[in-house]
GROMACS .gro file of C-alpha atoms in nm:
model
  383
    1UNK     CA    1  -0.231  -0.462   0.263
    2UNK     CA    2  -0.281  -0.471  -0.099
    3UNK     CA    3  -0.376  -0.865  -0.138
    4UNK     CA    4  -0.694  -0.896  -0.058
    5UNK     CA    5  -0.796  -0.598  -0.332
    6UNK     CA    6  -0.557  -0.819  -0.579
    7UNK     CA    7  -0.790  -1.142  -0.516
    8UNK     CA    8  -1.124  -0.964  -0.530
    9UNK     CA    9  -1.039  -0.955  -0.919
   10UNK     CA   10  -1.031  -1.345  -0.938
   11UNK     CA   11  -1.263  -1.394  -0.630
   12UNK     CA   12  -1.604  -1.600  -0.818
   13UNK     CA   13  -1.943  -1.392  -0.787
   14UNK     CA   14  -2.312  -1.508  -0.874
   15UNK     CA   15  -2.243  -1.391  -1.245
   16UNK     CA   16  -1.987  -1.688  -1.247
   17UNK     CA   17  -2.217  -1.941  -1.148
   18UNK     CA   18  -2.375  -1.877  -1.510
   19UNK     CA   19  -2.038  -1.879  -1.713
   20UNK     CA   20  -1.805  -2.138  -1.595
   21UNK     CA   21  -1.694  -2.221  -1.906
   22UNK     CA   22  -1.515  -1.834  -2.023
   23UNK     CA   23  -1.354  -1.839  -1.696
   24UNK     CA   24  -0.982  -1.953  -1.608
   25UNK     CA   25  -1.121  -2.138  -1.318
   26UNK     CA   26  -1.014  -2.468  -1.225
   27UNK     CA   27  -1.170  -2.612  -0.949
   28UNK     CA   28  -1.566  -2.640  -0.840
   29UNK     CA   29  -1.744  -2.699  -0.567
   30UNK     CA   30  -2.140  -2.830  -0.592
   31UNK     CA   31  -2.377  -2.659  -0.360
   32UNK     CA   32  -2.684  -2.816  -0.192
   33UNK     CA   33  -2.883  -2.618  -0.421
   34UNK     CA   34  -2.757  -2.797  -0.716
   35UNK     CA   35  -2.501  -2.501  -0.860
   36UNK     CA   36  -2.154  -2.528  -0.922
   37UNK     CA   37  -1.936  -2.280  -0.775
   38UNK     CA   38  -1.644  -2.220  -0.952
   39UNK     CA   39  -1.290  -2.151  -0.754
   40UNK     CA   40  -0.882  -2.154  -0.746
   41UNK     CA   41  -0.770  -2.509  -0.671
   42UNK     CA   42  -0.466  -2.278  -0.556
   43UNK     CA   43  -0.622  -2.074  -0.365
   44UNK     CA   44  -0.763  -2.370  -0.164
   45UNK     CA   45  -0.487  -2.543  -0.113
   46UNK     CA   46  -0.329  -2.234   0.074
   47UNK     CA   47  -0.668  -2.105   0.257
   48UNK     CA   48  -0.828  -2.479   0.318
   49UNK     CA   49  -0.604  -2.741   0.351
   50UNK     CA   50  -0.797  -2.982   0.508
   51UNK     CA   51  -1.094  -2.921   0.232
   52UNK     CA   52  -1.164  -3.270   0.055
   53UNK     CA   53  -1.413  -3.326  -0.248
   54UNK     CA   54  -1.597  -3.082  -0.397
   55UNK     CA   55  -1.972  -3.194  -0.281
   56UNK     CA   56  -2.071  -2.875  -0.056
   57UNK     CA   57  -2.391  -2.936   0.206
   58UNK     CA   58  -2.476  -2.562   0.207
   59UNK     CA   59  -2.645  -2.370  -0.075
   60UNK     CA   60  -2.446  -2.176  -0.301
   61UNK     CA   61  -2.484  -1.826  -0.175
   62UNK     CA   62  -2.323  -1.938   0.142
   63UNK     CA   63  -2.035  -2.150  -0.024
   64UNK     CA   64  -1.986  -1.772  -0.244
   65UNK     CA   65  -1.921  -1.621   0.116
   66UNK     CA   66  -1.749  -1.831   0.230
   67UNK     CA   67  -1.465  -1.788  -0.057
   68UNK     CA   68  -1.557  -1.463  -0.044
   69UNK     CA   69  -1.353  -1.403   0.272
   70UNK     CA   70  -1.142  -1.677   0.205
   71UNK     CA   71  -1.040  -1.451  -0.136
   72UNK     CA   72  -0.999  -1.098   0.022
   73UNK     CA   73  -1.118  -1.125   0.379
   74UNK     CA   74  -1.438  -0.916   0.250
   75UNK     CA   75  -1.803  -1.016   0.430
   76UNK     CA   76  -2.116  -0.982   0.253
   77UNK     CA   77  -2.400  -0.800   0.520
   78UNK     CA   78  -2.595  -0.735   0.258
   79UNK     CA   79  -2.797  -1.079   0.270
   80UNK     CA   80  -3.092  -1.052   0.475
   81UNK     CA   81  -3.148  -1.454   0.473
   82UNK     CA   82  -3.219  -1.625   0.846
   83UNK     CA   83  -2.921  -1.722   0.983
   84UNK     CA   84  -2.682  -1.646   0.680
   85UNK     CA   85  -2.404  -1.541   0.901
   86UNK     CA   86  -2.397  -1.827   1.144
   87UNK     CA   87  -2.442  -2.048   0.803
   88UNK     CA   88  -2.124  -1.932   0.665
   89UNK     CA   89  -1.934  -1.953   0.977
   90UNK     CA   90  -2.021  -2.351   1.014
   91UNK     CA   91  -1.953  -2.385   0.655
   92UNK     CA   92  -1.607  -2.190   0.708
   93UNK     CA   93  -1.521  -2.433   1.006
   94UNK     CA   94  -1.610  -2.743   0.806
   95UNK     CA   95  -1.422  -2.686   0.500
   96UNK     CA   96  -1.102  -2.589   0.743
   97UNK     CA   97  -1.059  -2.241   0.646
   98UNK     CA   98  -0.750  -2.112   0.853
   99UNK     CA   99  -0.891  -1.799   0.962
  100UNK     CA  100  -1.232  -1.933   1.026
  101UNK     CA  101  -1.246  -1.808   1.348
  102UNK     CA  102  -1.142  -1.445   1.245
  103UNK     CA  103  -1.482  -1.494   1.018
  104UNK     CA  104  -1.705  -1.545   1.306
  105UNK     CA  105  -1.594  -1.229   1.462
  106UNK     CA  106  -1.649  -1.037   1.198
  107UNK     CA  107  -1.991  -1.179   1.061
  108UNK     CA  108  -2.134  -1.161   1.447
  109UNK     CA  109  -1.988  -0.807   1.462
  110UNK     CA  110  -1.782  -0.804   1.805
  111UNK     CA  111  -1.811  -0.574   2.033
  112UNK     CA  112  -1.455  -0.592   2.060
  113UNK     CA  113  -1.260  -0.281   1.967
  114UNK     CA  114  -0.938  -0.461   1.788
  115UNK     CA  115  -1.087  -0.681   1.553
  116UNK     CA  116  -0.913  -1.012   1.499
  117UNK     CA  117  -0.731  -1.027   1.190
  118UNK     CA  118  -0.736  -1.266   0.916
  119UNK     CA  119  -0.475  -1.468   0.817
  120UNK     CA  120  -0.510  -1.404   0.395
  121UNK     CA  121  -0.155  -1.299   0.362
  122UNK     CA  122   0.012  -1.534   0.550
  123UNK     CA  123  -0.122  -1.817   0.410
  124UNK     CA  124  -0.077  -1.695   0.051
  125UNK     CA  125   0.313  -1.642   0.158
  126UNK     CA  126   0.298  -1.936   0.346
  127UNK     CA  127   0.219  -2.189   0.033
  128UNK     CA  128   0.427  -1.988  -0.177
  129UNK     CA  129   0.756  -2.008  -0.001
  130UNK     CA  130   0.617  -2.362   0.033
  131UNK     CA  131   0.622  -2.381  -0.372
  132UNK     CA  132   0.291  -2.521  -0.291
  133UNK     CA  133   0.109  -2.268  -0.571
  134UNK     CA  134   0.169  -2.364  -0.906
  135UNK     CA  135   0.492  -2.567  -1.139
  136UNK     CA  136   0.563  -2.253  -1.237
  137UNK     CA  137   0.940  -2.070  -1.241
  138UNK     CA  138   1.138  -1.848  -1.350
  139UNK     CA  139   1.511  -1.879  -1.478
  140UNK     CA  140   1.665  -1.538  -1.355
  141UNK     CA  141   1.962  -1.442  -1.534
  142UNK     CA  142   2.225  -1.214  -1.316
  143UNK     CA  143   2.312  -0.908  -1.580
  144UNK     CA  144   2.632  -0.914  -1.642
  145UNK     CA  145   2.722  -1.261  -1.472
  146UNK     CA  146   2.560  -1.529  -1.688
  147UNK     CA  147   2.455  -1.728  -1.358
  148UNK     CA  148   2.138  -1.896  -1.367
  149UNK     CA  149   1.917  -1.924  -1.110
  150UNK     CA  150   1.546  -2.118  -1.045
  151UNK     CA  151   1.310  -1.918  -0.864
  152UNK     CA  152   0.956  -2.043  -0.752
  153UNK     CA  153   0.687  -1.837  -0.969
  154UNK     CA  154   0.378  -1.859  -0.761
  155UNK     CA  155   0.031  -1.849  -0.843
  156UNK     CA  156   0.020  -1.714  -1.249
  157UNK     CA  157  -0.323  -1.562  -1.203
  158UNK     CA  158  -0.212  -1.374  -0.914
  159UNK     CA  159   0.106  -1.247  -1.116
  160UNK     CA  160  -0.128  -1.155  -1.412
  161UNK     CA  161  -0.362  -0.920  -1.162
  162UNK     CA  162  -0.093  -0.751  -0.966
  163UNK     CA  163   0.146  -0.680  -1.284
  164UNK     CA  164   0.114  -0.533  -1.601
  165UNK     CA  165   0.473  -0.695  -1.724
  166UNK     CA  166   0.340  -1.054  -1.571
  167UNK     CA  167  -0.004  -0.987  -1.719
  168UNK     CA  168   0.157  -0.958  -2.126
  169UNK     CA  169   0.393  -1.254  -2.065
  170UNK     CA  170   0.139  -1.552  -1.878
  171UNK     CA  171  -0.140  -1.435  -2.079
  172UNK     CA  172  -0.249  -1.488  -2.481
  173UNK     CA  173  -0.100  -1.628  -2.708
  174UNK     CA  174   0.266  -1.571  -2.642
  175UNK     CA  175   0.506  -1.879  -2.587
  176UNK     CA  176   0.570  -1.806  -2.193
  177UNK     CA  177   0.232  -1.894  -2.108
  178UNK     CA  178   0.278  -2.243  -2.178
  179UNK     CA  179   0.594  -2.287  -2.051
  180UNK     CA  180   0.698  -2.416  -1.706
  181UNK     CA  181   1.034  -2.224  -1.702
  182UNK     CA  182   1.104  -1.839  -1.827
  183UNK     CA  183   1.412  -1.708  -1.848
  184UNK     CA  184   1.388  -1.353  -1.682
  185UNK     CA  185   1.719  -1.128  -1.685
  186UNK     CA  186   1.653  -0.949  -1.389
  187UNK     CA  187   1.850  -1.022  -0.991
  188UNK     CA  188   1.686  -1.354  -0.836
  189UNK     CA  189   1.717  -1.130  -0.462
  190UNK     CA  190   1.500  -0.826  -0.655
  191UNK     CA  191   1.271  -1.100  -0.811
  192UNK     CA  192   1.167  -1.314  -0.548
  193UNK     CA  193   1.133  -0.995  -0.326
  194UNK     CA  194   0.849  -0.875  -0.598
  195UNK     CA  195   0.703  -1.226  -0.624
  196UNK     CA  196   0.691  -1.305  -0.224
  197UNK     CA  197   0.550  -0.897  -0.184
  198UNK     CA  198   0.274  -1.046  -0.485
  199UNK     CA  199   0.173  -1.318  -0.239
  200UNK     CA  200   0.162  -1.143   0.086
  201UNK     CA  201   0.498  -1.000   0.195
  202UNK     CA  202   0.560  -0.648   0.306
  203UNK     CA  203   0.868  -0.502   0.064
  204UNK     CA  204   0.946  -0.179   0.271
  205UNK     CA  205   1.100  -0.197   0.619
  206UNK     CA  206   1.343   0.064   0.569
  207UNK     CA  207   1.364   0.432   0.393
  208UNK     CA  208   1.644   0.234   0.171
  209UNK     CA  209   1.404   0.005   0.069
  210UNK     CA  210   1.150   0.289  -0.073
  211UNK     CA  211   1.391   0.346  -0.399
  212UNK     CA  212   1.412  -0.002  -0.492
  213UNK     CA  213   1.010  -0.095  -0.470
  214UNK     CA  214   0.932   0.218  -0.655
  215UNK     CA  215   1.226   0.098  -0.959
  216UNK     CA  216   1.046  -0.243  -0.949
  217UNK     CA  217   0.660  -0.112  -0.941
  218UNK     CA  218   0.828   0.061  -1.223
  219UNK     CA  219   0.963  -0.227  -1.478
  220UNK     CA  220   0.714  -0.488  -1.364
  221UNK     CA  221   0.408  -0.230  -1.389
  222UNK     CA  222   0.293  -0.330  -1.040
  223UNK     CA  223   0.103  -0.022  -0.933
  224UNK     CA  224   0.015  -0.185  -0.584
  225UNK     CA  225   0.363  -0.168  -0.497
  226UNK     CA  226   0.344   0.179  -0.517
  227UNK     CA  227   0.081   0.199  -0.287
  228UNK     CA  228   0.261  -0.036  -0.070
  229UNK     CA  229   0.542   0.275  -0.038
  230UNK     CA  230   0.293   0.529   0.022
  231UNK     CA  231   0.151   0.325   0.305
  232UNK     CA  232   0.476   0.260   0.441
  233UNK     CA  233   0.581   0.613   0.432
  234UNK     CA  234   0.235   0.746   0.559
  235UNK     CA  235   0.333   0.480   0.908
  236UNK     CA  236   0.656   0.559   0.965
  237UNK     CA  237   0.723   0.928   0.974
  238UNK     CA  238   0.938   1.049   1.229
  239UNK     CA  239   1.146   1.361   1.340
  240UNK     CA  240   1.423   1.220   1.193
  241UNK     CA  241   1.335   1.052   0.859
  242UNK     CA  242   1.045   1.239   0.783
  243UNK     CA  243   1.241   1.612   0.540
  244UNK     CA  244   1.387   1.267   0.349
  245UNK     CA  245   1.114   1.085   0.329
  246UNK     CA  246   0.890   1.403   0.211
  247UNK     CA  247   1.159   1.465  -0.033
  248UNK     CA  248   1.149   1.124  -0.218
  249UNK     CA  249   0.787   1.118  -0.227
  250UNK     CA  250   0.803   1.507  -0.391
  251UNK     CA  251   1.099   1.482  -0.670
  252UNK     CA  252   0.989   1.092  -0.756
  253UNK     CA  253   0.767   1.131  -1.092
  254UNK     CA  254   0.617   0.777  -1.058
  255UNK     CA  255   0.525   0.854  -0.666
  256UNK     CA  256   0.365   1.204  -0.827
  257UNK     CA  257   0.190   1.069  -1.098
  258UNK     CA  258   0.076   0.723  -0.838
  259UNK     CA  259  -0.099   1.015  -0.643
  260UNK     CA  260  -0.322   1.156  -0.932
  261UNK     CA  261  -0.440   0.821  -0.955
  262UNK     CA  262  -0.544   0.880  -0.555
  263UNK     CA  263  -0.744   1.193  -0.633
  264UNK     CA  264  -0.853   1.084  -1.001
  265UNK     CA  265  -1.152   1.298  -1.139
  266UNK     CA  266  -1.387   1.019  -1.200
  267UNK     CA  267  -1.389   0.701  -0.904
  268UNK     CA  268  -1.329   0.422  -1.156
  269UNK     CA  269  -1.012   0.311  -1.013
  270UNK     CA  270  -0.902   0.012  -0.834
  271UNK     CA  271  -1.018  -0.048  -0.484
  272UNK     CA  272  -0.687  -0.072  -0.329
  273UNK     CA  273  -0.650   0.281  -0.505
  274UNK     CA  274  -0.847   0.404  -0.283
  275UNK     CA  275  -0.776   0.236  -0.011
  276UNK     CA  276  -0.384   0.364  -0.041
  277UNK     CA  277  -0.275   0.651   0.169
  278UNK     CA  278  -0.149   0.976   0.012
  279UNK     CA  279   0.214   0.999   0.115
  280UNK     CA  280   0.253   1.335   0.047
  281UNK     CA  281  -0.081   1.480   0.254
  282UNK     CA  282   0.114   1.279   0.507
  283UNK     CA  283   0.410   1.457   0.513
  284UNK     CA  284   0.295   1.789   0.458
  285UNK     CA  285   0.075   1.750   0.733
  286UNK     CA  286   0.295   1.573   0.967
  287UNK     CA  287   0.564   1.892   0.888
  288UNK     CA  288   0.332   2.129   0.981
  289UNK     CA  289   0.212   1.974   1.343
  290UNK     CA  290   0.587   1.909   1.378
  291UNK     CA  291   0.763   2.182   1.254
  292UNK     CA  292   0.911   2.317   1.563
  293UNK     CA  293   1.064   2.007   1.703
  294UNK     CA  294   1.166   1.931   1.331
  295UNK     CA  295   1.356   2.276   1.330
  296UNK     CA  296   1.522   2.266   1.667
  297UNK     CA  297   1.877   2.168   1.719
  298UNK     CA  298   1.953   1.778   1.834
  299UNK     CA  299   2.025   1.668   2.175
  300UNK     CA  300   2.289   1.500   2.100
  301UNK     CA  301   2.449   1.812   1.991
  302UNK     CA  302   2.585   1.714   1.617
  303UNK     CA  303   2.507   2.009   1.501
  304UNK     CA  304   2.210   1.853   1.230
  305UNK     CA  305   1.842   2.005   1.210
  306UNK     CA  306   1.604   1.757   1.030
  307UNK     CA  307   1.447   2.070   0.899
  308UNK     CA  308   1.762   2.138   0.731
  309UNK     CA  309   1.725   1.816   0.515
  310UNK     CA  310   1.386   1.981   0.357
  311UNK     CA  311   1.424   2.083  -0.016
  312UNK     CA  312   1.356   2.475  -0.102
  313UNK     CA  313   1.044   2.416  -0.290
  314UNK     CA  314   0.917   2.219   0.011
  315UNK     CA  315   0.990   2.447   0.255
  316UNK     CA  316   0.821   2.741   0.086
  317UNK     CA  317   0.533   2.529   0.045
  318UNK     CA  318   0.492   2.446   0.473
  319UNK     CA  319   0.567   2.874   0.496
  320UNK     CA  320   0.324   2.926   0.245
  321UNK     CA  321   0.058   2.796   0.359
  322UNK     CA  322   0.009   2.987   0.681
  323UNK     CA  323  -0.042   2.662   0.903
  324UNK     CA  324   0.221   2.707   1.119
  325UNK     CA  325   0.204   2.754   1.497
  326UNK     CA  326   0.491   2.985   1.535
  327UNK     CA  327   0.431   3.338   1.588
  328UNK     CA  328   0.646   3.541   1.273
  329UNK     CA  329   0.967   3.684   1.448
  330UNK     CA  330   1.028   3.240   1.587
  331UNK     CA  331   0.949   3.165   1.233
  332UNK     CA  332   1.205   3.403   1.083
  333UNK     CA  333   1.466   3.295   1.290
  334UNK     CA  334   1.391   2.932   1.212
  335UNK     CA  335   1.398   3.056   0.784
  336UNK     CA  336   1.702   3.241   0.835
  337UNK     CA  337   1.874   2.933   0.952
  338UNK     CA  338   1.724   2.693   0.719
  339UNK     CA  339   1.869   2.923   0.450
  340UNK     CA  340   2.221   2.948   0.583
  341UNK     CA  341   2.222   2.563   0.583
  342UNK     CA  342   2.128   2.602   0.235
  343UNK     CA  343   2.353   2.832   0.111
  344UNK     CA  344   2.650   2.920   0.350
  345UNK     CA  345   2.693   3.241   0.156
  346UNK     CA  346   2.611   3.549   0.319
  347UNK     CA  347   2.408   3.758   0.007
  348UNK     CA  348   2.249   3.383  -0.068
  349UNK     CA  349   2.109   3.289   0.238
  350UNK     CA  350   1.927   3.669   0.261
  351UNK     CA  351   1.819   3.649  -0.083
  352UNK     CA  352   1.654   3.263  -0.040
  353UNK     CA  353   1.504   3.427   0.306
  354UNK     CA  354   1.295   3.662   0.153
  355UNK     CA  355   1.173   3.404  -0.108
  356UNK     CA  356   1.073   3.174   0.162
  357UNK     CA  357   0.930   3.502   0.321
  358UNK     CA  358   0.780   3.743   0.104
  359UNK     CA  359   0.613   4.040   0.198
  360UNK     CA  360   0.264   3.865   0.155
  361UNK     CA  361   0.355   3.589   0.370
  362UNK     CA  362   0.475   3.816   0.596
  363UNK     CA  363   0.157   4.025   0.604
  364UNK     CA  364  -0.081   3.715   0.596
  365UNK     CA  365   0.103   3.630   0.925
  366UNK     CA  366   0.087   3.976   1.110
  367UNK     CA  367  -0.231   3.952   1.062
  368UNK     CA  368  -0.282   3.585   1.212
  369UNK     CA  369  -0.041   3.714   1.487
  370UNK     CA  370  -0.281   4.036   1.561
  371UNK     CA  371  -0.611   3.767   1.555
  372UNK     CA  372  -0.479   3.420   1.740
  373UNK     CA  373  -0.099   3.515   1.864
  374UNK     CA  374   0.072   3.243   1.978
  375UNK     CA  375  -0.156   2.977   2.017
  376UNK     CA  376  -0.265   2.684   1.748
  377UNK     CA  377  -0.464   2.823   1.467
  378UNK     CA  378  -0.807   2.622   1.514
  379UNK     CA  379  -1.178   2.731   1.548
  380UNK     CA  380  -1.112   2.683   1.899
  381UNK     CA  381  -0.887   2.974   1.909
  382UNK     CA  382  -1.071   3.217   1.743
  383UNK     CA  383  -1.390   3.149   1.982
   0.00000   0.00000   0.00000
């Protein structure tokens, strides 16, 4: 989930507590200690309804982690004070935070294997759908139809962290920041899918829906959307989606260049950079675990191998790489039919076969046949 590394851009840290005034705050709660903490009224309103006043009877660095989780469902272990954990739980409870009780668990580290979780995303979706968040909306404009239609805009300083195209037209000096309706020319059903997926929605449920987040990650320059696909993609590979899925993620340039950004050369990335999986490590490793079921024929007899659905340069990659547990005269027969799906012509199909299966290949595996034969390649094998 993407949100809570969104919100740990506006979340308020000790450093704010010094320099209320440059901030875009707009709400503040006073500690017992005499310090003003600085917060989202918006945020509140979603997270802790019940909260009234802003007179706090805890000190401040228990009122910071306490919005701490409340921001991005992040705990702070690092403070070594007596009974800081238990502090911030009462403090949670008191000021009505929803998920209070998903706090304790966390803070008095369960035992419990499946860790209760917390309810950040819901209740950001929750008040949005709610049009709880802000004044704000847009005016979409249907190309080519001239109908206009109001659509809720959510919290603006969660639009200006998630996108790039949000960020340049709520912030500075331009005239949209200071207006309470802008016009957008864009679909109200693509628009409202981005703004509810800003505040807590999942976008993909469905390979069809992988083309259309990428196109809007695209225009709206929301790069956690793109992480949203991988993640999806990562989940939900099966026997039958997964040549397709592998595919997309392969000849899409903004998926390719979204995954340099997982393996960047220096770590100065987001967080939910590198908390996104790598779709295509996914699939290439899924293919090879599964590559005999993926090249068999179907039960149901229609004739279609998922392998089939592959592209070349894919394929030749899985055959490349030697990680296949199939001893070379299965693996043969399985290229020699992949290649007369691929070509139907007779001198084609031989001539794509012996690209897929050069002689170095084809010596590389001998060899791995002579050592392991037919069992999994692993260090337990060659033991």
């Amino acid at each position: 989930m993407m949100l809570p590394h969104l919100l740990k851009t506006l979340c308020p840290s000790t450093s704010d507590l010094d320099d209320i005034a440059s901030s875009e705050f707009d709400a503040f709660l006073t500690a017992r200690d005499g310090k003003v903490v600085p917060c989202h009224a918006t945020l509140l309103r979603a997270r802790c309804p019940a909260l009234e006043g802003s007179d706090v009877a805890e000190d401040s660095d228990v009122v910071l982690g306490v919005l701490r989780w409340a921001y991005c469902e992040a705990v702070d272990f690092s403070n070594s004070s007596r009974h800081f954990g238990h502090r911030v739980v009462r403090l949670a409870e008191t000021m009505g935070l929803r998920d209070a009780s998903a706090l304790k668990q966390r803070l008095v580290k369960s035992w419990r294997t499946d860790k209760q979780t917390g309810s950040l995303a819901r209740d950001m979706l929750r008040a949005y759908d709610d049009n709880m968040l802000t004044t704000l909306h847009f005016c979409c404009v249907e190309p080519g139809q001239g109908n206009r239609v109001l659509v809720a805009g959510g919290w603006p300083a969660l639009l200006r962290a998630g996108s790039e195209y949000f960020r340049a037209m709520l912030g500075g000096s331009w005239a949209e920041t200071r207006a309470s309706e802008i016009e957008v020319h864009w679909p109200k059903q693509h628009l409202m899918k981005l703004l509810r997926f800003l505040h807590g929605a999942t976008w993909v449920s469905t390979p069809a829906d992988c083309q259309d987040a990428v196109e809007a990650a695209d225009i709206f320059g929301v790069d956690a959307l793109l992480g949203h696909v991988n993640d999806w993609i990562a989940a939900s590979l099966g026997i039958r989606n997964a040549p397709l899925l592998w595919d997309f993620v392969d000849r899409d340039p903004r998926m390719q260049r979204f995954r340099l950004h997982l393996h960047p050369k220096d770590s100065q990335g987001p967080d939910w950079e590198a908390a996104s999986a790598d779709a295509d490590d996914a699939c290439f490793d899924f293919h090879i675990r599964q590559f005999a079921v993926l090249a068999e024929d179907p039960e149901d007899g229609d004739g279609w191998v998922p392998l089939h659905d592959l592209s070349i340069p894919l394929m030749q990659r899985l055959v490349s790489s030697g990680l296949i547990c199939m001893n070379t005269e299965q693996l043969k027969t399985v290229v020699k039919r992949y290649a007369k799906a691929k070509c139907g012509c007779h001198a084609d199909f031989k001539d794509l076969s012996k690209t897929l299966l050069p002689p170095e290949v084809l010596f590389n595996r001998d060899l791995r046949d002579a050592l392991v034969g037919g069992r999994e390649l692993s260090i337990h094998s060659l033991l």
